[in-house]
Short mmCIF file of C-alpha atoms and ligand atoms in Angstrom, two decimals:
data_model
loop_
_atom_site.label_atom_id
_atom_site.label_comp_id
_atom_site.label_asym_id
_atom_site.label_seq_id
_atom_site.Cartn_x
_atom_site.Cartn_y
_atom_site.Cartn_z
CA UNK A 1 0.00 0.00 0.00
CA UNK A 2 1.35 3.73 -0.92
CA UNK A 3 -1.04 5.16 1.43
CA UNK A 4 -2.64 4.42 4.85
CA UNK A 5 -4.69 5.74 7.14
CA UNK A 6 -2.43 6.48 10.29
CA UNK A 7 1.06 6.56 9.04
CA UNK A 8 3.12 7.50 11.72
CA UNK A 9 4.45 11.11 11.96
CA UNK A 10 8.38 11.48 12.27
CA UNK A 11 10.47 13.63 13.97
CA UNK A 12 13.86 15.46 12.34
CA UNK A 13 16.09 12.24 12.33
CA UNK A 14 18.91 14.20 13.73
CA UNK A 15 16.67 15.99 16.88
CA UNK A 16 15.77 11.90 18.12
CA UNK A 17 19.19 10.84 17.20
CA UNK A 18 20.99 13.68 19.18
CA UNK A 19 18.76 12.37 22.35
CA UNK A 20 19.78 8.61 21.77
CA UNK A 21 23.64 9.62 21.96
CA UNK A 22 23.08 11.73 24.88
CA UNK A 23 20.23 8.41 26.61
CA UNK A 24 23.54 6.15 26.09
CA UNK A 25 26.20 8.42 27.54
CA UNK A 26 24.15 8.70 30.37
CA UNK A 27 23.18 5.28 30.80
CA UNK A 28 19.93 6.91 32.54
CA UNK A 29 17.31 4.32 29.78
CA UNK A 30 14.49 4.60 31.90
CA UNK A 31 12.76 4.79 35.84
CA UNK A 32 11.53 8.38 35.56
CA UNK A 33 14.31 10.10 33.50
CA UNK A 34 15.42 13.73 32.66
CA UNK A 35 13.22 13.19 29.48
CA UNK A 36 10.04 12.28 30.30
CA UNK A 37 10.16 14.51 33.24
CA UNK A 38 10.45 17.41 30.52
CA UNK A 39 8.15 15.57 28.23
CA UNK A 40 5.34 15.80 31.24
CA UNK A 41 6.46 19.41 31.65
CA UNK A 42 5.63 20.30 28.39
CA UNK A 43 2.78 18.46 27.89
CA UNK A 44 1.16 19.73 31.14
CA UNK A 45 2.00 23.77 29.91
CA UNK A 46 0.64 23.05 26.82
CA UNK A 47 -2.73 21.34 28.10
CA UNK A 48 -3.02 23.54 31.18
CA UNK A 49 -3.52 21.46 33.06
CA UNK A 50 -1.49 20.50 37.00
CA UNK A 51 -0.07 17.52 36.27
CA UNK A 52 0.87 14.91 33.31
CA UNK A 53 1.59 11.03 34.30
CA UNK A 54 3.83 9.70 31.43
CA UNK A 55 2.78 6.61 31.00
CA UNK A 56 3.92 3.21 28.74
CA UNK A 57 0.60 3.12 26.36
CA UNK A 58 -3.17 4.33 26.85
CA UNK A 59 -4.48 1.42 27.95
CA UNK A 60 -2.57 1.31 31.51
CA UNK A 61 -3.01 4.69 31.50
CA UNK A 62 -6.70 3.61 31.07
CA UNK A 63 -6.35 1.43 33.43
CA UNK A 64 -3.99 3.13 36.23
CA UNK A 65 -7.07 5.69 36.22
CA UNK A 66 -9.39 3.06 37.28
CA UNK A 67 -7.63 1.63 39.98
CA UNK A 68 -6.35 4.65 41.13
CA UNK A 69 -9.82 6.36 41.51
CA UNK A 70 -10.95 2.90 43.12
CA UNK A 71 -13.18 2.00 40.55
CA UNK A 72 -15.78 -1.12 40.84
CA UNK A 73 -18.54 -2.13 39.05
CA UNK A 74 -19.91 -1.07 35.56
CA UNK A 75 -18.21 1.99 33.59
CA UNK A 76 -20.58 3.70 30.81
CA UNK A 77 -18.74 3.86 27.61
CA UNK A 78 -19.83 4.36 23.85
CA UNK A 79 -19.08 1.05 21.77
CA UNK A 80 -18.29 3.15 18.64
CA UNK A 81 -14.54 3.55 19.86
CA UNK A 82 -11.66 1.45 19.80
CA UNK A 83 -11.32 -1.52 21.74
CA UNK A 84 -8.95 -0.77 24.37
CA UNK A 85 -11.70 1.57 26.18
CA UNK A 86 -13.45 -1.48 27.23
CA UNK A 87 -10.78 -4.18 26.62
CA UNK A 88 -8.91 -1.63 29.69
CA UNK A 89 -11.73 -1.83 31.64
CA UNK A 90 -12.61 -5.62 31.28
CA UNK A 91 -9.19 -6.65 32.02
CA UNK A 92 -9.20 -5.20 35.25
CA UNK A 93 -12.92 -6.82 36.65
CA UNK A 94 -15.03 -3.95 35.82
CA UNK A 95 -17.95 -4.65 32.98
CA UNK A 96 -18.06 -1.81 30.27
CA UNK A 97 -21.93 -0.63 29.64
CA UNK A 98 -21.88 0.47 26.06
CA UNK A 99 -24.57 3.43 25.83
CA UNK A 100 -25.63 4.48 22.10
CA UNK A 101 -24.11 7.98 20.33
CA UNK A 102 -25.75 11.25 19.52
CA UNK A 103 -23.50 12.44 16.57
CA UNK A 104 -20.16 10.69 17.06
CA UNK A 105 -19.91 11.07 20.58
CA UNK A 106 -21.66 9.41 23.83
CA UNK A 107 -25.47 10.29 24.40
CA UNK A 108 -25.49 11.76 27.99
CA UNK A 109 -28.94 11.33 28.18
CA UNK A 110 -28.89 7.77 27.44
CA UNK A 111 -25.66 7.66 30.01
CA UNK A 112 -28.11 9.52 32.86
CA UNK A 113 -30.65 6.51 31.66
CA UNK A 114 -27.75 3.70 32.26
CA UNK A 115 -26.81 4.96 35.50
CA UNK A 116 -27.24 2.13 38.47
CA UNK A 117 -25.90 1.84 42.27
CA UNK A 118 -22.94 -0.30 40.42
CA UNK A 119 -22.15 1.80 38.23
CA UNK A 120 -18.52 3.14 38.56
CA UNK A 121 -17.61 5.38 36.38
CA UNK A 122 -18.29 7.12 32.83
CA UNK A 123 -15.80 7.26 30.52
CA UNK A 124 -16.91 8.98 27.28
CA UNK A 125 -14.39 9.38 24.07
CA UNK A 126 -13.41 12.79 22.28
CA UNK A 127 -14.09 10.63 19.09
CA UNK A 128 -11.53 11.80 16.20
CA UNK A 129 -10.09 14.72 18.31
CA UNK A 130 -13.72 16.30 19.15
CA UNK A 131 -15.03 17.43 21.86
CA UNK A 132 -17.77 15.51 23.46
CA UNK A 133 -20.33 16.92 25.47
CA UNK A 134 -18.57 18.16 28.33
CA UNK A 135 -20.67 20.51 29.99
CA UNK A 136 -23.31 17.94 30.95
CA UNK A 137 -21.03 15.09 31.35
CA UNK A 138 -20.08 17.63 34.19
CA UNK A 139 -23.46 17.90 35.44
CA UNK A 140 -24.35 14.08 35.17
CA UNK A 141 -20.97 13.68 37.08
CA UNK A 142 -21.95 15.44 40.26
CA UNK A 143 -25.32 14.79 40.10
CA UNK A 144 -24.47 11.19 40.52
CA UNK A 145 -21.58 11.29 42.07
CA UNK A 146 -19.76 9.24 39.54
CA UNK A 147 -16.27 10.14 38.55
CA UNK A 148 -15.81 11.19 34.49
CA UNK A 149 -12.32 9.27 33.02
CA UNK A 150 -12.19 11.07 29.29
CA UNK A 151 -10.38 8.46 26.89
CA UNK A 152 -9.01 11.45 25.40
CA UNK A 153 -6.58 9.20 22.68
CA UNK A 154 -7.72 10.81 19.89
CA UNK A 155 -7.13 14.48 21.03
CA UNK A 156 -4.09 15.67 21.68
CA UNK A 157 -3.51 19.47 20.47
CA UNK A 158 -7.63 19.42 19.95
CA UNK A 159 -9.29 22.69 21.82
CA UNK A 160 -12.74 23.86 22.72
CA UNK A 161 -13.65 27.04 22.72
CA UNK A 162 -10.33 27.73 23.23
CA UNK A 163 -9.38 25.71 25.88
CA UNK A 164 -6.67 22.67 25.06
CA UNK A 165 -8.81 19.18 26.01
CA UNK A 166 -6.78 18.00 28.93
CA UNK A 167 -8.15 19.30 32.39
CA UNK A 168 -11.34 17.81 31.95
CA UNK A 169 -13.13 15.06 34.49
CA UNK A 170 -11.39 13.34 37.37
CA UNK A 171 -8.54 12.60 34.69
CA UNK A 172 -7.89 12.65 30.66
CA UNK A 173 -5.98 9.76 28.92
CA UNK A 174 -4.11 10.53 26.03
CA UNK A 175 -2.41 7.72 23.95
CA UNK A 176 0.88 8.26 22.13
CA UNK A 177 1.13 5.83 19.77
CA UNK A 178 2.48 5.27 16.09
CA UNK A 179 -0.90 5.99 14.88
CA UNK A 180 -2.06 8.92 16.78
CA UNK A 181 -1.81 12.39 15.67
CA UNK A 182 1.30 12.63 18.47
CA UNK A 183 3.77 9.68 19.10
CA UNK A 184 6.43 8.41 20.95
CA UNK A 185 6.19 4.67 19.12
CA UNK A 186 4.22 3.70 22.11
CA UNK A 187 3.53 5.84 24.46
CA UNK A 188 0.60 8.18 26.40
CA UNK A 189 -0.18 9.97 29.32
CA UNK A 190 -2.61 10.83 32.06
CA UNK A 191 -3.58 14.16 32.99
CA UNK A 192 -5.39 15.65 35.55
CA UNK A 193 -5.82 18.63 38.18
CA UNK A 194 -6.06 16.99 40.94
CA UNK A 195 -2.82 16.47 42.65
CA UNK A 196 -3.55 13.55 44.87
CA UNK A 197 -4.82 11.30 41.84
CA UNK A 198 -1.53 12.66 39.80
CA UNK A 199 0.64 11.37 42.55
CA UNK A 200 -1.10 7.97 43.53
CA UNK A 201 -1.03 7.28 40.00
CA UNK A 202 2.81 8.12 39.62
CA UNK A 203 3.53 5.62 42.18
CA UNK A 204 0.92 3.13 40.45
CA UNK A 205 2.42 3.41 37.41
CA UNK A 206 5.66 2.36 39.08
CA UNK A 207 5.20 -0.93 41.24
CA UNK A 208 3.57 1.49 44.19
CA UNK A 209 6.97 2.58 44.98
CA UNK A 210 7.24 5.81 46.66
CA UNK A 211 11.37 5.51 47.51
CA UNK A 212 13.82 2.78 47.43
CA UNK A 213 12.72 -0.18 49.14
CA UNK A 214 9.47 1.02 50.34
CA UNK A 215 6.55 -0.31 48.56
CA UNK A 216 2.85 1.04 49.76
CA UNK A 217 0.35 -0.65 47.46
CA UNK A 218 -0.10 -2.71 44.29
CA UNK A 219 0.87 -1.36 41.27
CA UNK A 220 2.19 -1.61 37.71
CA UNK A 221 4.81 -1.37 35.38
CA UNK A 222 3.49 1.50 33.01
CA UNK A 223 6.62 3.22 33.11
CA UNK A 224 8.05 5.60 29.44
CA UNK A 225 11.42 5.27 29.00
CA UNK A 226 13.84 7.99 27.99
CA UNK A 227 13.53 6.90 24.18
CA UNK A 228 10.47 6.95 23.68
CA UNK A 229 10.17 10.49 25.42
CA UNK A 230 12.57 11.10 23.44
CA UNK A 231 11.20 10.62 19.89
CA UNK A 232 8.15 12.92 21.69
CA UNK A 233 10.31 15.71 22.83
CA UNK A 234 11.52 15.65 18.85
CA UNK A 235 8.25 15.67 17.33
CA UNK A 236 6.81 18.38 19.83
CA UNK A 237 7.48 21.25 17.43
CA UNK A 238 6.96 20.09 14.00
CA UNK A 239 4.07 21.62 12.38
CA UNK A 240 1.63 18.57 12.45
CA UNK A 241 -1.73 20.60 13.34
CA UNK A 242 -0.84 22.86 9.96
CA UNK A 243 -0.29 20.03 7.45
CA UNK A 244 -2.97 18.54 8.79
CA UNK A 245 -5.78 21.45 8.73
CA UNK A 246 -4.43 22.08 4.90
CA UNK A 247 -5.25 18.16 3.71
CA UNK A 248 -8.36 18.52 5.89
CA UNK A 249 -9.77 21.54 3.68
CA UNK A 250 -8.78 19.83 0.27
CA UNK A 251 -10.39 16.82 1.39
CA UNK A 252 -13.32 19.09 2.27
CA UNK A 253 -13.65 20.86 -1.21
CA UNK A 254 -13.63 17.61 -2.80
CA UNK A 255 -16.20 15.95 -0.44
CA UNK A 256 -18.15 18.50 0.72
CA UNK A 257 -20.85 17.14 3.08
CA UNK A 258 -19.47 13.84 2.92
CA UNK A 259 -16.76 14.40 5.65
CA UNK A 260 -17.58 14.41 9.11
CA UNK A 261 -16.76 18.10 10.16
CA UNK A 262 -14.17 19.88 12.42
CA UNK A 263 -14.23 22.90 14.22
CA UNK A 264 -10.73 24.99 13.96
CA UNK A 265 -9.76 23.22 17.43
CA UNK A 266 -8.71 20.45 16.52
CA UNK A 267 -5.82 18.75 15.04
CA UNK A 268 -7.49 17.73 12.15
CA UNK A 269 -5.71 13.65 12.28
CA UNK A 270 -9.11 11.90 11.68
CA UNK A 271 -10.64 12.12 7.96
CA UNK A 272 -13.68 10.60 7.93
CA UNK A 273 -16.38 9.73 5.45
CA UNK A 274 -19.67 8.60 5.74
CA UNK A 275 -21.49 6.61 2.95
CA UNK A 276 -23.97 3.68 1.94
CA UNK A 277 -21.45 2.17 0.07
CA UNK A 278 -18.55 2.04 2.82
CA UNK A 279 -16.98 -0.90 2.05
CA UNK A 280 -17.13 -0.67 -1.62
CA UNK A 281 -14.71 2.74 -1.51
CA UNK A 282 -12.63 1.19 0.60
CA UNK A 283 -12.26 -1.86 -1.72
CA UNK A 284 -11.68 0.20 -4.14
CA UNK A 285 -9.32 2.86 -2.72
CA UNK A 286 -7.18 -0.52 -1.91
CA UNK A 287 -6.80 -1.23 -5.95
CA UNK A 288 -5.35 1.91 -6.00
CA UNK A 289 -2.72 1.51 -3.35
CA UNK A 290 -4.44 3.39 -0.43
CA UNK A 291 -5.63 1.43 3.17
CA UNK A 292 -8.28 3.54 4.32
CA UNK A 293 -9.51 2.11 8.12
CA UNK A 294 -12.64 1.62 9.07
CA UNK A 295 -12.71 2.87 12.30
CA UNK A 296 -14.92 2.11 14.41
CA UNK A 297 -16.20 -1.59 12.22
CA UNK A 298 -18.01 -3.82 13.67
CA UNK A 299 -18.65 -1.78 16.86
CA UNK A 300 -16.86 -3.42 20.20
CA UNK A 301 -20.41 -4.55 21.40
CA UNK A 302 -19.41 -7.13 18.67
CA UNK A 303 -17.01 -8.42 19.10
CA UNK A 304 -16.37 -11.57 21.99
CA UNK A 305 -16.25 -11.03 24.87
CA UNK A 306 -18.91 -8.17 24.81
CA UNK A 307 -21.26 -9.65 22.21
CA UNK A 308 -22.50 -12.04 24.79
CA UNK A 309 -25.66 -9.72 25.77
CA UNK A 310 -28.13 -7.78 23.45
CA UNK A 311 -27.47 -4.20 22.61
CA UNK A 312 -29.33 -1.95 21.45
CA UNK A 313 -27.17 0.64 19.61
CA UNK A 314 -28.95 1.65 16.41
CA UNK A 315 -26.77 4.78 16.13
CA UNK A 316 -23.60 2.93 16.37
CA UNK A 317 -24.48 0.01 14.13
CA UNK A 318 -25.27 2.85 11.37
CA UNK A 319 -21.84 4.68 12.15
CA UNK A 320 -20.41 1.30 12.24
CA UNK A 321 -21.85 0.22 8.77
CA UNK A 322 -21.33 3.46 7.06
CA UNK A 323 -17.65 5.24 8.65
CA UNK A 324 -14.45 5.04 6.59
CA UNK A 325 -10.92 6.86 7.99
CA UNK A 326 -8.90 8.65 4.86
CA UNK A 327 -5.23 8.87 4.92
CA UNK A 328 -3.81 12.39 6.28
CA UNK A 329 -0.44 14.00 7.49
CA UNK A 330 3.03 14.75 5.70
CA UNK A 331 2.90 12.16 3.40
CA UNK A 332 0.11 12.77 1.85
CA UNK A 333 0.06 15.42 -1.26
CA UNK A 334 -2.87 17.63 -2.99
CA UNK A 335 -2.34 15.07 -5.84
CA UNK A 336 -2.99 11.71 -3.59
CA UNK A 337 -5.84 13.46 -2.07
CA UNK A 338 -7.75 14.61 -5.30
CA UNK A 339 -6.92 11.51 -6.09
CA UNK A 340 -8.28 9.51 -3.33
CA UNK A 341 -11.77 11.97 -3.62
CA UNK A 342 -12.16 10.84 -6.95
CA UNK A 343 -12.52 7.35 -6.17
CA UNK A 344 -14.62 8.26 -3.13
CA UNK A 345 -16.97 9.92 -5.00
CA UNK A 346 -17.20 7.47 -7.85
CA UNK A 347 -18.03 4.76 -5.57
CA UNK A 348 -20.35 6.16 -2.62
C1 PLP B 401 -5.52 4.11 20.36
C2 PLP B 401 -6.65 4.14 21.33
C3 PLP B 401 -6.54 3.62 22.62
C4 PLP B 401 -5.35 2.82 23.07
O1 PLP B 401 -4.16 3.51 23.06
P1 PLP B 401 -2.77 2.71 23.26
O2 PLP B 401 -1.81 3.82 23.55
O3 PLP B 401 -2.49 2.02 21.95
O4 PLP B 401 -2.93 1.77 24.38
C5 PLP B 401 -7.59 3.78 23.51
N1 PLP B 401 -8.72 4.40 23.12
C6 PLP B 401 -8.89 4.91 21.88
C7 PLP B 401 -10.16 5.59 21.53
C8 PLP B 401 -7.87 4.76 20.93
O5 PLP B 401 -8.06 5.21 19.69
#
């Protein structure tokens, strides 16, 4: 294939190579190094937010959140997302409760519905870098006194209303890897205000060390090491959001009101179409060299070990059915694009 949906973005080879020199010399690989200390600096600054948990991939940050907020029971999520949100979840003993979308996000009315004495927590997804509805997932939070975990993977550098997506809910979990808009190979991070969550799930993330020796409950290994904060620290200033927005709005002339839209906060990573004939365009985008994704196909409410009960998700089956992700980034030109429309328009 010549083009794919979620081709990672590289840093300046010279910028990751520099750090690799310096991560030998030092013989400092990993355990909370100078690197992912500054990576969390930044990344906290740049979020405003307190504090950013560097952590080995999404899903232990996913599920460092949970255990470090206490969680039991059910946790509310849409089932139009990736699987890790529930797989996360699952593999921990809690059940996920998939709720139906409004749009592409999670229905907070149908969350209030879902709502039980077991259930946990809610853990709604900024689906392709968008917003979801945050001001009464606020208001559902306290309401109920359940705790809000955003599985913010899709939305690093996204904004609303010009605020950066970060401080939001009890925590936010971004994922950095290969595929995401930001990387560091594998990688993500937890963020949060509140300072007593940051720093139980620092020592979580670490075997529930606190100093040498002393141990003070269970945890994990979820630690980044210095390389892959590395490759992060390198790619932190190239001018992703830019290239991005640009492909987005040639996409956009082409396909008009086929495209899902984006407001100008976000980072503009996830192209997405919507059509009848979904699987046909992508069958025939792949004679032509290109993988386009079909994210999110067949729905994780379908797949074992979730597809054990009846759901009722008529939004998400339709999504499911109809969704196709386009290639985007710095390796894609105005030629591959126009290209790439033609054969979606032929073909929806
Ligand atoms: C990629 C992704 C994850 C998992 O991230 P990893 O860093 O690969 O563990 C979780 N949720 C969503 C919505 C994702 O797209």
């Amino acid at each position: 294939m010549r083009l794919l949906t979620g081709r990672p973005n590289v840093p300046d080879e010279y910028k990751l190579l520099h750090h690799v020199t310096k991560i030998l010399e030092s013989r400092r690989l990993t355990n909370n190094g100078p690197r992912v200390c500054q990576l969390e600096e930044i990344v906290a600054a740049y979020l405003g937010v307190r504090h950013c948990v560097a952590v080995a991939n999404a899903t232990l940050g996913l599920q460092i959140a949970a255990k470090a907020l206490d969680l039991t029971g059910e946790v509310i999520m849409p089932s139009w997302t990736f699987v890790a949100t529930a797989h996360a979840m699952k593999w921990i003993g809690l059940e996920p409760i998939f709720v139906d979308v409004r749009g592409r996000h999670l229905d907070p009315a149908l969350v209030e519905d879902a709502i039980t004495e077991k259930t946990g927590a809610i853990v709604p997804v900024h689906t392709f870098g968008a917003p979801c509805d945050i001001d009464e997932f606020r208001y559902i939070s306290e309401k109920h006194g359940v705790p809000v975990v955003y599985d913010s993977a899709h939305a690093f550098g996204c904004s609303y209303n010009g605020n950066m997506i970060g401080g939001l809910g009890a925590c936010e979990v971004f994922s950095f890897h290969a595929t995401k808009f930001f990387n560091t190979f594998e990688g993500g991070a937890i963020t949060t205000n509140d300072s007593d969550l940051a720093e139980r799930c620092r020592r979580m993330r670490n075997f529930g060390f606190v100093d040498y020796d002393i141990v003070v409950e269970v945890g994990i290994n979820a630690k980044m090491s210095e390389i892959h904060a590395a490759m992060g620290l390198s790619l932190l200033d190239a001018p992703l959001v830019a290239v991005n927005r640009d492909n987005y709005h040639r996409y956009r002339e082409n396909l008009g009101e086929l495209l899902m839209p984006h407001d100008e906060g976000s980072n503009f990573w996830y192209v997405v179409v919507e059509t009848d004939n979904r699987d046909k365009v992508a069958e025939e985008l792949a004679k032509i060299g290109v993988l386009a994704r079909k994210y999110f196909h067949p729905g994780v409410h379908r797949m074992p070990p979730y597809d054990q009960r009846e759901w009722d998700l008529p939004n998400t089956e339709r999504l499911a059915r109809r969704t196709l992700c386009l290639p985007t980034g710095p390796t894609v030109s105005k030629d591959d694009i126009d290209e790439i429309c033609e054969v979606v328009l032929k073909w929806s």
